[in-house]
Amino acid sequence: MGFTKTPGWLDWYENPSLPSFKLPKGAVDAHCHVFGPGVEFPYAPERKYTPCDASKKQLFALRDHLGFSRNVVVQATCHGSDNSALVDALQSSGGQARGVATIRRSITDQELQHLDAIGVRGVRFNFVKRLVDFTPKEELMEIATRISRMGWHVVIYFEAIDLPELWDFFTSLPTIVVVDHMGRPDVSKSVNGPEFGLFIKLMHEHPNIWSKVTCPERLSISGPKALDDEHKAYLDVIPFARYIVEHFPDRVTWGTDWPHPNLKDHMPDDGLLVDWIPHIAPTAELQQQLLVENPMRLYWPEEYKK
Ligand code: 0GY
């Protein structure tokens, strides 16, 4: 079956630069997706967008080009709760990829065990209204309780403005909770202001809550052009990500977000994204925690030794 991309869809950057920043050995790209290919893994009927295809082969080629060792593949909403493309990517990765799935309460224990055996270690709950239809919290809590017994965690995606309303639900989840893209702060507001302050409070008060310090390309208003003498792209996102990395160094992860769904203005050069890392994690120790130790502890705990 052929699929027509959403009008105006931006395809991923074909020839990313080689980053100048050398990733530490064993670095994990802890947030990326596979899309289809649609002929093999059809997009979900309930999807809110139809992307370009972005296959496991292309993802693994990017991993090698940028210097990552492993991937955490996150189920994207265009595939709904059909995790077949994700499962296929994990099975083809030679153990170098683990995953975060989307599931419904109808999933059987046997199916959950199968996902676990393949390398799924978390489920994603999405609250971004342009991406998904509403799921009752009571269903999500039931899922969270089941997966927490398997040692899995919950990944949550929401907009900063919705945090007050979602606070009680998030803080009652019975396992590790990983927030996508720092809870999507509005970076035109102050890093010391009440909106980001609430997110910081969430992390301060709840040691089971982690954050991905990801997606400057999605959050930035200043954009990829360097606005300062040190050639820093996405300058306006740096204070937000750096604050989180420096205050919660053992609860942060980083990923490319390749193939960058739903961007409207520009498609980032993934090499440039890697070069952004030392601006938010300025020491070798912070980089090691962000890129190796933390994601290994979460996704490959059996291999994590410290
Ligand atoms: C991201 C961000 C987005 C999309 C999805 O699953 C998805 O469709 O995550 C978005 O549009 O903000 O993390 O890839």
mmCIF file of C-alpha atoms and ligand atoms in Angstrom:
data_model
loop_
_atom_site.group_PDB
_atom_site.id
_atom_site.type_symbol
_atom_site.label_atom_id
_atom_site.label_comp_id
_atom_site.label_asym_id
_atom_site.label_seq_id
_atom_site.Cartn_x
_atom_site.Cartn_y
_atom_site.Cartn_z
ATOM 1 C CA MET A 1 0.000 0.000 0.000
ATOM 2 C CA GLY A 2 1.384 3.413 -0.950
ATOM 3 C CA PHE A 3 1.127 6.336 1.471
ATOM 4 C CA THR A 4 1.115 10.031 0.604
ATOM 5 C CA LYS A 5 3.095 12.183 2.989
ATOM 6 C CA THR A 6 1.399 14.983 4.896
ATOM 7 C CA PRO A 7 1.620 18.150 2.732
ATOM 8 C CA GLY A 8 4.696 20.211 3.579
ATOM 9 C CA TRP A 9 6.393 17.262 5.249
ATOM 10 C CA LEU A 10 10.160 17.772 5.620
ATOM 11 C CA ASP A 11 12.259 14.678 4.971
ATOM 12 C CA TRP A 12 15.292 13.934 7.136
ATOM 13 C CA TYR A 13 18.679 15.452 6.288
ATOM 14 C CA GLU A 14 20.385 13.197 3.785
ATOM 15 C CA ASN A 15 24.061 13.853 4.270
ATOM 16 C CA PRO A 16 24.609 14.956 7.869
ATOM 17 C CA SER A 17 27.996 16.421 8.699
ATOM 18 C CA LEU A 18 30.562 14.503 10.683
ATOM 19 C CA PRO A 19 30.364 15.984 14.189
ATOM 20 C CA SER A 20 33.464 17.684 15.607
ATOM 21 C CA PHE A 21 32.448 16.521 19.073
ATOM 22 C CA LYS A 22 33.704 12.983 19.613
ATOM 23 C CA LEU A 23 31.065 10.968 21.430
ATOM 24 C CA PRO A 24 32.283 8.885 24.390
ATOM 25 C CA LYS A 25 32.755 5.180 23.706
ATOM 26 C CA GLY A 26 29.469 3.294 23.972
ATOM 27 C CA ALA A 27 27.249 6.382 23.510
ATOM 28 C CA VAL A 28 23.500 5.741 23.177
ATOM 29 C CA ASP A 29 21.124 7.687 20.910
ATOM 30 C CA ALA A 30 18.265 7.374 23.410
ATOM 31 C CA HIS A 31 15.434 8.915 21.395
ATOM 32 C CA CYS A 32 14.901 8.092 17.737
ATOM 33 C CA HIS A 33 12.209 6.501 15.595
ATOM 34 C CA VAL A 34 11.661 4.239 12.610
ATOM 35 C CA PHE A 35 8.861 5.037 10.149
ATOM 36 C CA GLY A 36 7.684 2.104 8.077
ATOM 37 C CA PRO A 37 8.658 1.647 5.354
ATOM 38 C CA GLY A 38 4.927 1.980 4.761
ATOM 39 C CA VAL A 39 4.766 -0.855 2.227
ATOM 40 C CA GLU A 40 6.134 -3.263 4.813
ATOM 41 C CA PHE A 41 4.777 -1.727 8.020
ATOM 42 C CA PRO A 42 1.647 0.289 7.163
ATOM 43 C CA TYR A 43 0.973 3.491 9.065
ATOM 44 C CA ALA A 44 -1.894 3.343 11.571
ATOM 45 C CA PRO A 45 -5.400 4.319 10.410
ATOM 46 C CA GLU A 46 -5.778 6.631 13.448
ATOM 47 C CA ARG A 47 -2.505 8.534 12.757
ATOM 48 C CA LYS A 48 -2.469 12.343 12.721
ATOM 49 C CA TYR A 49 0.303 12.611 10.106
ATOM 50 C CA THR A 50 1.853 10.485 7.382
ATOM 51 C CA PRO A 51 5.649 10.738 7.452
ATOM 52 C CA CYS A 52 8.351 9.956 4.939
ATOM 53 C CA ASP A 53 9.694 6.429 5.310
ATOM 54 C CA ALA A 54 12.686 6.186 7.628
ATOM 55 C CA SER A 55 13.910 2.628 7.868
ATOM 56 C CA LYS A 56 15.958 0.703 10.419
ATOM 57 C CA LYS A 57 18.770 0.445 7.866
ATOM 58 C CA GLN A 58 18.893 4.226 7.504
ATOM 59 C CA LEU A 59 18.758 4.629 11.293
ATOM 60 C CA PHE A 60 21.647 2.226 11.850
ATOM 61 C CA ALA A 61 23.699 3.976 9.124
ATOM 62 C CA LEU A 62 23.158 7.290 10.932
ATOM 63 C CA ARG A 63 24.185 5.677 14.246
ATOM 64 C CA ASP A 64 27.487 4.565 12.721
ATOM 65 C CA HIS A 65 28.100 7.859 10.923
ATOM 66 C CA LEU A 66 27.610 9.958 14.058
ATOM 67 C CA GLY A 67 29.608 7.591 16.279
ATOM 68 C CA PHE A 68 26.858 6.154 18.484
ATOM 69 C CA SER A 69 26.995 2.519 19.604
ATOM 70 C CA ARG A 70 23.331 1.948 20.388
ATOM 71 C CA ASN A 71 19.803 3.222 19.806
ATOM 72 C CA VAL A 72 16.662 3.474 21.869
ATOM 73 C CA VAL A 73 13.848 3.355 19.333
ATOM 74 C CA VAL A 74 10.669 5.062 20.513
ATOM 75 C CA GLN A 75 7.319 4.115 19.017
ATOM 76 C CA ALA A 76 5.979 7.077 17.036
ATOM 77 C CA THR A 77 2.284 7.937 16.928
ATOM 78 C CA CYS A 78 2.057 7.372 13.156
ATOM 79 C CA HIS A 79 2.284 3.644 13.950
ATOM 80 C CA GLY A 80 -0.309 3.772 16.739
ATOM 81 C CA SER A 81 -0.072 0.704 18.967
ATOM 82 C CA ASP A 82 1.182 -1.544 16.171
ATOM 83 C CA ASN A 83 4.791 -2.003 17.249
ATOM 84 C CA SER A 84 5.810 -4.190 14.260
ATOM 85 C CA ALA A 85 8.309 -1.737 12.727
ATOM 86 C CA LEU A 86 9.854 -1.133 16.145
ATOM 87 C CA VAL A 87 10.061 -4.869 16.871
ATOM 88 C CA ASP A 88 11.641 -5.504 13.479
ATOM 89 C CA ALA A 89 14.271 -2.808 14.115
ATOM 90 C CA LEU A 90 15.151 -4.247 17.534
ATOM 91 C CA GLN A 91 15.372 -7.774 16.157
ATOM 92 C CA SER A 92 17.700 -6.638 13.359
ATOM 93 C CA SER A 93 19.991 -4.622 15.599
ATOM 94 C CA GLY A 94 22.152 -7.425 16.961
ATOM 95 C CA GLY A 95 21.307 -6.323 20.495
ATOM 96 C CA GLN A 96 22.353 -2.730 19.796
ATOM 97 C CA ALA A 97 18.832 -1.317 20.041
ATOM 98 C CA ARG A 98 16.201 -1.370 22.752
ATOM 99 C CA GLY A 99 12.731 0.102 22.551
ATOM 100 C CA VAL A 100 9.818 2.004 24.018
ATOM 101 C CA ALA A 101 6.441 0.719 22.778
ATOM 102 C CA THR A 102 2.864 1.949 22.711
ATOM 103 C CA ILE A 103 0.401 -0.572 24.096
ATOM 104 C CA ARG A 104 -3.290 -0.816 24.949
ATOM 105 C CA ARG A 105 -4.830 -2.437 27.990
ATOM 106 C CA SER A 106 -5.956 -5.376 25.802
ATOM 107 C CA ILE A 107 -2.360 -6.599 25.440
ATOM 108 C CA THR A 108 -1.877 -10.066 26.937
ATOM 109 C CA ASP A 109 0.840 -11.021 29.421
ATOM 110 C CA GLN A 110 2.281 -13.286 26.775
ATOM 111 C CA GLU A 111 2.544 -10.424 24.276
ATOM 112 C CA LEU A 112 4.208 -8.281 26.917
ATOM 113 C CA GLN A 113 6.726 -11.040 27.621
ATOM 114 C CA HIS A 114 7.448 -11.260 23.909
ATOM 115 C CA LEU A 115 8.141 -7.513 23.693
ATOM 116 C CA ASP A 116 10.386 -7.809 26.728
ATOM 117 C CA ALA A 117 12.359 -10.655 25.165
ATOM 118 C CA ILE A 118 12.903 -8.554 22.040
ATOM 119 C CA GLY A 119 14.249 -5.599 24.024
ATOM 120 C CA VAL A 120 11.323 -3.301 24.858
ATOM 121 C CA ARG A 121 11.934 -1.651 28.228
ATOM 122 C CA GLY A 122 9.272 1.040 28.411
ATOM 123 C CA VAL A 123 5.882 2.306 27.248
ATOM 124 C CA ARG A 124 5.098 5.766 25.956
ATOM 125 C CA PHE A 125 2.108 7.820 27.099
ATOM 126 C CA ASN A 126 1.476 10.765 24.799
ATOM 127 C CA PHE A 127 -0.532 13.801 25.916
ATOM 128 C CA VAL A 128 0.254 16.085 22.968
ATOM 129 C CA LYS A 129 -3.210 16.748 21.581
ATOM 130 C CA ARG A 130 -2.137 17.293 17.949
ATOM 131 C CA LEU A 131 -0.631 13.766 17.941
ATOM 132 C CA VAL A 132 -3.079 11.429 19.650
ATOM 133 C CA ASP A 133 -6.665 10.840 20.697
ATOM 134 C CA PHE A 134 -7.485 10.861 24.385
ATOM 135 C CA THR A 135 -6.877 7.716 26.470
ATOM 136 C CA PRO A 136 -8.474 7.559 29.947
ATOM 137 C CA LYS A 137 -5.927 7.912 32.773
ATOM 138 C CA GLU A 138 -7.331 4.868 34.476
ATOM 139 C CA GLU A 139 -6.338 2.758 31.449
ATOM 140 C CA LEU A 140 -2.861 4.286 31.462
ATOM 141 C CA MET A 141 -2.462 3.621 35.186
ATOM 142 C CA GLU A 142 -3.467 -0.001 34.680
ATOM 143 C CA ILE A 143 -0.805 -0.337 31.954
ATOM 144 C CA ALA A 144 1.802 1.430 34.121
ATOM 145 C CA THR A 145 1.128 -0.943 37.003
ATOM 146 C CA ARG A 146 1.512 -3.995 34.779
ATOM 147 C CA ILE A 147 4.713 -2.889 33.092
ATOM 148 C CA SER A 148 6.295 -1.679 36.337
ATOM 149 C CA ARG A 149 6.228 -5.297 37.542
ATOM 150 C CA MET A 150 8.458 -6.167 34.586
ATOM 151 C CA GLY A 151 11.005 -3.490 35.507
ATOM 152 C CA TRP A 152 9.919 -1.250 32.603
ATOM 153 C CA HIS A 153 9.498 2.526 32.784
ATOM 154 C CA VAL A 154 7.009 5.038 31.376
ATOM 155 C CA VAL A 155 7.966 7.734 28.857
ATOM 156 C CA ILE A 156 5.667 10.768 28.882
ATOM 157 C CA TYR A 157 5.268 13.409 26.195
ATOM 158 C CA PHE A 158 3.358 16.597 26.978
ATOM 159 C CA GLU A 159 3.418 20.378 26.486
ATOM 160 C CA ALA A 160 4.673 22.586 29.352
ATOM 161 C CA ILE A 161 1.336 24.358 29.550
ATOM 162 C CA ASP A 162 -0.430 21.084 30.420
ATOM 163 C CA LEU A 163 1.861 20.099 33.305
ATOM 164 C CA PRO A 164 -0.306 21.553 36.119
ATOM 165 C CA GLU A 165 -3.277 19.464 35.013
ATOM 166 C CA LEU A 166 -1.195 16.302 34.557
ATOM 167 C CA TRP A 167 0.907 16.697 37.715
ATOM 168 C CA ASP A 168 -1.103 14.363 39.971
ATOM 169 C CA PHE A 169 -1.158 11.605 37.378
ATOM 170 C CA PHE A 170 2.565 11.841 36.609
ATOM 171 C CA THR A 171 3.560 11.883 40.261
ATOM 172 C CA SER A 172 1.468 8.816 41.053
ATOM 173 C CA LEU A 173 3.062 6.594 38.386
ATOM 174 C CA PRO A 174 4.580 3.539 40.095
ATOM 175 C CA THR A 175 7.882 3.322 38.207
ATOM 176 C CA ILE A 176 10.629 5.433 36.608
ATOM 177 C CA VAL A 177 9.124 8.170 34.434
ATOM 178 C CA VAL A 178 11.157 9.676 31.571
ATOM 179 C CA VAL A 179 9.986 13.023 30.205
ATOM 180 C CA ASP A 180 10.407 13.692 26.499
ATOM 181 C CA HIS A 181 12.161 16.920 25.479
ATOM 182 C CA MET A 182 12.253 18.511 28.975
ATOM 183 C CA GLY A 183 8.470 18.806 28.985
ATOM 184 C CA ARG A 184 8.614 21.074 25.911
ATOM 185 C CA PRO A 185 9.432 24.415 27.564
ATOM 186 C CA ASP A 186 8.519 27.649 25.843
ATOM 187 C CA VAL A 187 12.091 28.931 25.486
ATOM 188 C CA SER A 188 10.945 32.499 24.853
ATOM 189 C CA LYS A 189 10.161 32.508 28.584
ATOM 190 C CA SER A 190 12.835 32.711 31.273
ATOM 191 C CA VAL A 191 14.636 29.608 32.438
ATOM 192 C CA ASN A 192 14.065 31.067 35.940
ATOM 193 C CA GLY A 193 10.362 31.713 35.342
ATOM 194 C CA PRO A 194 7.337 29.898 36.803
ATOM 195 C CA GLU A 195 6.674 27.625 33.819
ATOM 196 C CA PHE A 196 10.071 25.945 33.673
ATOM 197 C CA GLY A 197 10.211 26.310 37.467
ATOM 198 C CA LEU A 198 7.322 23.882 37.719
ATOM 199 C CA PHE A 199 9.194 21.313 35.653
ATOM 200 C CA ILE A 200 12.288 21.740 37.827
ATOM 201 C CA LYS A 201 10.094 21.285 40.914
ATOM 202 C CA LEU A 202 8.719 18.060 39.402
ATOM 203 C CA MET A 203 12.230 16.679 39.042
ATOM 204 C CA HIS A 204 13.390 17.971 42.440
ATOM 205 C CA GLU A 205 10.496 16.467 44.347
ATOM 206 C CA HIS A 206 10.307 13.159 42.467
ATOM 207 C CA PRO A 207 13.584 11.254 42.183
ATOM 208 C CA ASN A 208 11.935 8.655 39.917
ATOM 209 C CA ILE A 209 11.436 11.316 37.204
ATOM 210 C CA TRP A 210 14.094 11.616 34.486
ATOM 211 C CA SER A 211 14.340 13.954 31.497
ATOM 212 C CA LYS A 212 15.521 13.692 27.920
ATOM 213 C CA VAL A 213 17.428 16.898 27.153
ATOM 214 C CA THR A 214 16.476 16.578 23.527
ATOM 215 C CA CYS A 215 15.022 18.434 20.571
ATOM 216 C CA PRO A 216 16.645 21.871 20.482
ATOM 217 C CA GLU A 217 15.535 21.930 16.829
ATOM 218 C CA ARG A 218 11.919 21.531 17.935
ATOM 219 C CA LEU A 219 12.013 23.969 20.851
ATOM 220 C CA SER A 220 14.249 26.704 19.476
ATOM 221 C CA ILE A 221 12.986 30.027 18.224
ATOM 222 C CA SER A 222 16.454 31.370 17.364
ATOM 223 C CA GLY A 223 17.065 28.302 15.157
ATOM 224 C CA PRO A 224 20.147 26.512 13.839
ATOM 225 C CA LYS A 225 22.086 29.657 12.907
ATOM 226 C CA ALA A 226 24.840 30.546 15.383
ATOM 227 C CA LEU A 227 23.997 33.822 17.078
ATOM 228 C CA ASP A 228 27.141 34.131 19.165
ATOM 229 C CA ASP A 229 30.909 34.055 18.733
ATOM 230 C CA GLU A 230 31.213 30.449 19.795
ATOM 231 C CA HIS A 231 29.067 29.199 16.928
ATOM 232 C CA LYS A 232 26.375 27.757 19.105
ATOM 233 C CA ALA A 233 23.248 26.719 17.222
ATOM 234 C CA TYR A 234 19.907 26.590 19.020
ATOM 235 C CA LEU A 235 21.330 29.082 21.491
ATOM 236 C CA ASP A 236 18.029 29.786 23.231
ATOM 237 C CA VAL A 237 17.536 26.143 24.305
ATOM 238 C CA ILE A 238 20.981 25.759 25.896
ATOM 239 C CA PRO A 239 20.174 27.300 29.325
ATOM 240 C CA PHE A 240 17.169 24.996 29.774
ATOM 241 C CA ALA A 241 18.988 21.785 28.872
ATOM 242 C CA ARG A 242 22.158 22.766 30.709
ATOM 243 C CA TYR A 243 20.224 23.509 33.888
ATOM 244 C CA ILE A 244 18.666 20.047 33.843
ATOM 245 C CA VAL A 245 21.958 18.281 33.044
ATOM 246 C CA GLU A 246 23.878 20.108 35.780
ATOM 247 C CA HIS A 247 21.227 19.683 38.481
ATOM 248 C CA PHE A 248 20.112 16.120 37.680
ATOM 249 C CA PRO A 249 23.194 14.548 36.076
ATOM 250 C CA ASP A 250 22.170 10.984 36.905
ATOM 251 C CA ARG A 251 18.641 11.307 35.460
ATOM 252 C CA VAL A 252 19.177 12.673 31.954
ATOM 253 C CA THR A 253 19.494 11.078 28.525
ATOM 254 C CA TRP A 254 20.031 12.459 25.033
ATOM 255 C CA GLY A 255 18.897 11.441 21.548
ATOM 256 C CA THR A 256 18.766 12.767 18.006
ATOM 257 C CA ASP A 257 14.978 12.418 17.527
ATOM 258 C CA TRP A 258 15.787 11.282 13.980
ATOM 259 C CA PRO A 259 13.888 11.437 11.572
ATOM 260 C CA HIS A 260 12.426 14.523 13.284
ATOM 261 C CA PRO A 261 8.673 14.273 12.664
ATOM 262 C CA ASN A 262 6.481 17.324 12.174
ATOM 263 C CA LEU A 263 9.135 20.002 11.834
ATOM 264 C CA LYS A 264 7.867 22.954 9.845
ATOM 265 C CA ASP A 265 10.760 25.389 9.395
ATOM 266 C CA HIS A 266 13.940 23.420 8.892
ATOM 267 C CA MET A 267 15.344 19.926 9.082
ATOM 268 C CA PRO A 268 18.367 19.715 11.368
ATOM 269 C CA ASP A 269 21.754 18.407 10.343
ATOM 270 C CA ASP A 270 22.159 15.527 12.824
ATOM 271 C CA GLY A 271 25.922 16.140 12.967
ATOM 272 C CA LEU A 272 25.195 19.679 14.177
ATOM 273 C CA LEU A 273 22.868 18.284 16.837
ATOM 274 C CA VAL A 274 25.703 16.128 18.178
ATOM 275 C CA ASP A 275 27.943 19.207 18.236
ATOM 276 C CA TRP A 276 25.350 20.873 20.472
ATOM 277 C CA ILE A 277 25.933 18.313 23.275
ATOM 278 C CA PRO A 278 29.058 19.879 24.845
ATOM 279 C CA HIS A 279 27.163 23.150 25.277
ATOM 280 C CA ILE A 280 24.637 21.466 27.552
ATOM 281 C CA ALA A 281 26.994 18.916 29.145
ATOM 282 C CA PRO A 282 30.273 20.815 29.318
ATOM 283 C CA THR A 283 32.478 18.298 31.159
ATOM 284 C CA ALA A 284 33.645 14.818 30.195
ATOM 285 C CA GLU A 285 32.023 13.463 33.355
ATOM 286 C CA LEU A 286 28.599 14.939 32.520
ATOM 287 C CA GLN A 287 28.907 13.687 28.935
ATOM 288 C CA GLN A 288 29.703 10.179 30.158
ATOM 289 C CA GLN A 289 26.636 10.162 32.423
ATOM 290 C CA LEU A 290 24.316 11.671 29.796
ATOM 291 C CA LEU A 291 25.379 9.537 26.862
ATOM 292 C CA VAL A 292 26.556 6.261 28.365
ATOM 293 C CA GLU A 293 25.897 5.575 32.040
ATOM 294 C CA ASN A 294 22.311 6.795 32.358
ATOM 295 C CA PRO A 295 20.879 5.199 29.200
ATOM 296 C CA MET A 296 22.788 1.989 29.929
ATOM 297 C CA ARG A 297 21.352 1.885 33.458
ATOM 298 C CA LEU A 298 17.850 2.319 32.070
ATOM 299 C CA TYR A 299 17.960 0.129 28.943
ATOM 300 C CA TRP A 300 20.836 -2.341 29.365
ATOM 301 C CA PRO A 301 21.051 -2.674 33.180
ATOM 302 C CA GLU A 302 22.476 -6.194 32.883
ATOM 303 C CA GLU A 303 25.512 -4.731 31.080
ATOM 304 C CA TYR A 304 25.837 -1.665 33.258
ATOM 305 C CA LYS A 305 28.565 -1.999 35.817
ATOM 306 C CA LYS A 306 29.712 0.742 38.137
HETATM 307 C C1 0GY B 1 9.098 13.356 18.694
HETATM 308 C C2 0GY B 1 8.113 14.428 18.546
HETATM 309 C C3 0GY B 1 6.943 14.431 17.855
HETATM 310 C C4 0GY B 1 6.246 13.296 17.362
HETATM 311 C C5 0GY B 1 6.190 12.093 17.920
HETATM 312 O O1 0GY B 1 5.357 9.962 18.137
HETATM 313 C C6 0GY B 1 5.319 10.994 17.487
HETATM 314 O O2 0GY B 1 4.571 11.169 16.521
HETATM 315 O O3 0GY B 1 6.935 11.792 18.964
HETATM 316 C C7 0GY B 1 6.264 15.728 17.630
HETATM 317 O O4 0GY B 1 5.556 15.860 16.646
HETATM 318 O O5 0GY B 1 6.475 16.658 18.446
HETATM 319 O O6 0GY B 1 9.569 13.098 19.781
HETATM 320 O O7 0GY B 1 9.433 12.713 17.719
#
